[in-house]
CSV table of C-alpha atoms and ligand atoms in Angstrom, one decimal:
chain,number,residue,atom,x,y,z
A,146,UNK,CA,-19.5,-0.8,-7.6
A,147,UNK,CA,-17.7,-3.7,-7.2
A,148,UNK,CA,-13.8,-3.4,-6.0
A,149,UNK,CA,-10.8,-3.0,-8.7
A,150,UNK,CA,-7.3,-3.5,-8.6
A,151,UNK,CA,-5.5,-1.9,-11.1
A,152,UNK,CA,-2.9,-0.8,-8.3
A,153,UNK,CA,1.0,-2.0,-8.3
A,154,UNK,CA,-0.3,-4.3,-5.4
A,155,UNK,CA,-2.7,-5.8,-7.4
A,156,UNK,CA,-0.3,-6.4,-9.7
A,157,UNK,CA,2.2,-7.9,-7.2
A,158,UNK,CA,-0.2,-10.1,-5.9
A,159,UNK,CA,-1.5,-11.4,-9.5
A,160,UNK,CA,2.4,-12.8,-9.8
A,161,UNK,CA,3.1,-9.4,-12.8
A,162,UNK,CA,5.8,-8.4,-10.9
A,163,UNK,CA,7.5,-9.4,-8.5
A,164,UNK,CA,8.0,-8.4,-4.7
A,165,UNK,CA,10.6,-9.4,-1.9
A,166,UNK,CA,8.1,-11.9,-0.1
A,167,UNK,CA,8.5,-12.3,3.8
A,168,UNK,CA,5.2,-14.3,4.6
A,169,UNK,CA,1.9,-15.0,2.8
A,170,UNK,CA,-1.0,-17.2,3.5
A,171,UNK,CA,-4.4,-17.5,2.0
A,172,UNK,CA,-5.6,-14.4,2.9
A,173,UNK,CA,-2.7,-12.0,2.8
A,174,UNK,CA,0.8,-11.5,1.4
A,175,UNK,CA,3.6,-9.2,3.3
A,176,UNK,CA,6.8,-8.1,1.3
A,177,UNK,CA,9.5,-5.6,1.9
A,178,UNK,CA,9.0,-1.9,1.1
A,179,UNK,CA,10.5,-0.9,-2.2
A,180,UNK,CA,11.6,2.2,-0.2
A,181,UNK,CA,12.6,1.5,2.9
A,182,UNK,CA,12.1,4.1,5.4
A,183,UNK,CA,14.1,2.0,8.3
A,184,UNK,CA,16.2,-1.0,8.2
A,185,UNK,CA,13.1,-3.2,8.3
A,186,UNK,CA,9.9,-1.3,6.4
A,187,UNK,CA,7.4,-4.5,5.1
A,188,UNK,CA,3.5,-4.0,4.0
A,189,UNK,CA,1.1,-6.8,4.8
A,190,UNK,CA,-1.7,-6.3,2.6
A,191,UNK,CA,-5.1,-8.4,1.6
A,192,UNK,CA,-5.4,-10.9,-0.9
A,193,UNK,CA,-9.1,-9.1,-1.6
A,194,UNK,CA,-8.8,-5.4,-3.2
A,195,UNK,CA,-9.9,-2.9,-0.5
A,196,UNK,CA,-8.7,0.4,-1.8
A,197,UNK,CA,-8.5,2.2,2.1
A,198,UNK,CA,-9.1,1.7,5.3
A,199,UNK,CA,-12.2,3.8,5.6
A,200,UNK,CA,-14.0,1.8,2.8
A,201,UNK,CA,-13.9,-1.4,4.7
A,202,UNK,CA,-16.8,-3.2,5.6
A,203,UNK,CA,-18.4,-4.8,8.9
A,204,UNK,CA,-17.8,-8.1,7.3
A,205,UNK,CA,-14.0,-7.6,6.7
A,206,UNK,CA,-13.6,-7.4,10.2
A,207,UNK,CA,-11.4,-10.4,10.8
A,208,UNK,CA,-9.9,-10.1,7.7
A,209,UNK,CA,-8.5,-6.5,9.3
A,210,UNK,CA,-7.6,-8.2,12.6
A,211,UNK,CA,-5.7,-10.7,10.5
A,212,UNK,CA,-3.6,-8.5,8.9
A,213,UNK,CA,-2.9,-6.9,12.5
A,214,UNK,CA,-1.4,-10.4,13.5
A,215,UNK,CA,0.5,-10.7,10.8
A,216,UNK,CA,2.0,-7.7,11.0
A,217,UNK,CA,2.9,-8.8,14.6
A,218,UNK,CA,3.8,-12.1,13.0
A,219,UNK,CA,6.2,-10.5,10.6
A,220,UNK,CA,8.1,-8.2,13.4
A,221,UNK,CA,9.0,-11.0,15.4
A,222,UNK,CA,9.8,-12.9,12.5
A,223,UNK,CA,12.3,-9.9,11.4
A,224,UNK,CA,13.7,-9.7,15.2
A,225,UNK,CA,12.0,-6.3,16.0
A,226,UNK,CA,11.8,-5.8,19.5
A,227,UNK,CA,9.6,-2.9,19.1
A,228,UNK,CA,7.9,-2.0,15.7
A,229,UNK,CA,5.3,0.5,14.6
A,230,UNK,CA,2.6,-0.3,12.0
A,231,UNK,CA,0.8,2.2,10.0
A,232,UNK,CA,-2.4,2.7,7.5
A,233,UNK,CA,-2.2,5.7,5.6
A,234,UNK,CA,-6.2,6.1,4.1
A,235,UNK,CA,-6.6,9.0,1.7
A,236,UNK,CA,-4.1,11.1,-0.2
A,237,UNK,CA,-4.3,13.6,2.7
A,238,UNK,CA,-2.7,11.2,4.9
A,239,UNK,CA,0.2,10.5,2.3
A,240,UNK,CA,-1.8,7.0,1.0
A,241,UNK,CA,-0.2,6.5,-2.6
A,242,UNK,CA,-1.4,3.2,-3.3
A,243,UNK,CA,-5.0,2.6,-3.2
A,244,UNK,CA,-5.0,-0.7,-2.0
A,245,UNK,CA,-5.1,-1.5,1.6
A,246,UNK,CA,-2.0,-2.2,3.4
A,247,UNK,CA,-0.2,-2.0,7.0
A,248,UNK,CA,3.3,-0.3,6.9
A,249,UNK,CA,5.6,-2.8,9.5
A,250,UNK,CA,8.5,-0.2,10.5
A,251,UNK,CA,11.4,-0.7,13.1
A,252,UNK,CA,15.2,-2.0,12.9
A,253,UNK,CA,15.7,1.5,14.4
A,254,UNK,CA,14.3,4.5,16.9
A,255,UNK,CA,11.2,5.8,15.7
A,256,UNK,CA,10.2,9.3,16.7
A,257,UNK,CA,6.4,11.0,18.2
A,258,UNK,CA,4.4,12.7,16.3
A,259,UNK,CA,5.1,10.8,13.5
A,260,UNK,CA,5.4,13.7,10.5
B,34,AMP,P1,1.4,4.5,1.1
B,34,AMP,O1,2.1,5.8,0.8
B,34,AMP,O2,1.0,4.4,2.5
B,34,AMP,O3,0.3,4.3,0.1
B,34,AMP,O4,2.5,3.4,0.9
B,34,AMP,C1,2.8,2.8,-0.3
B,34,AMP,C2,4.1,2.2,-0.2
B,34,AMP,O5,4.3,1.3,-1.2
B,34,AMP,C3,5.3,3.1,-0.2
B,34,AMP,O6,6.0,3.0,1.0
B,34,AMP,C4,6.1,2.7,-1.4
B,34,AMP,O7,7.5,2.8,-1.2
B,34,AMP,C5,5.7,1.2,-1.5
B,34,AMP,N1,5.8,0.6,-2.9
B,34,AMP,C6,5.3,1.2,-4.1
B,34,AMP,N2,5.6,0.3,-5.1
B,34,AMP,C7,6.1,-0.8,-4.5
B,34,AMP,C8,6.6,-2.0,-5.0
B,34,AMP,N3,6.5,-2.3,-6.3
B,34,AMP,N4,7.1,-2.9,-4.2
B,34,AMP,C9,7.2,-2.7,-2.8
B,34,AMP,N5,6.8,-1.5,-2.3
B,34,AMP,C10,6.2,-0.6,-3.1
């Protein structure tokens, strides 16, 4: 079955509504979180609809690694001097929105475990 993306992401990226941009490029876009769990809290996520990580295939492999660099791309560009990035993939790992995306935290001291 081909990919959908009836998600709020989809609908970001389609222009519908509108997001706090802090980079994009041809292959990804990264905006701010609309709740912020630390003073800087932005998702990088793909232009093409990949609802989680786990679904991803062998050929999206640099389009994975890509989104890793912007997310290191975007931290530097917000100041971070240490950041933490994170996929939830599934609902049992507190994933909401079924389209892929890499959480960009920091701005403040970030505790291990994470919950
Ligand atoms: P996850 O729980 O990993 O699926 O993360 C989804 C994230 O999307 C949450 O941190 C939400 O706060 C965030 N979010 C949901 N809707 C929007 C939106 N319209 N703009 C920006 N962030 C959003």
């Amino acid at each position: 079955m081909a990919p959908t993306d009836d998600t709020i992401f989809g609908r970001i990226l389609r222009g519908e509504i509108p997001c706090d941009q802090v980079y994009a490029d041809d292959l990804c876009l990264a905006f701010r979180d609309v709740a912020p769990q630390a003073p800087v809290h932005v998702l990088v996520i793909p232009r093409e609809p990949i609802a989680r990580l786990d679904e991803a295939a062998p050929e999206q492999a640099a389009l994975l690694g890509h989104l890793l660099l912007v997310a290191a791309r975007v931290a530097r560009q917000e100041g971070l001097q240490g950041f933490r990035t994170v996929i939830n993939s599934g609902a049992e790992a507190g994933q909401t929105v079924f389209h892929l995306h890499v959480h960009v935290i920091g701005g403040r001291p970030l505790a291990w475990p994470p919950g």
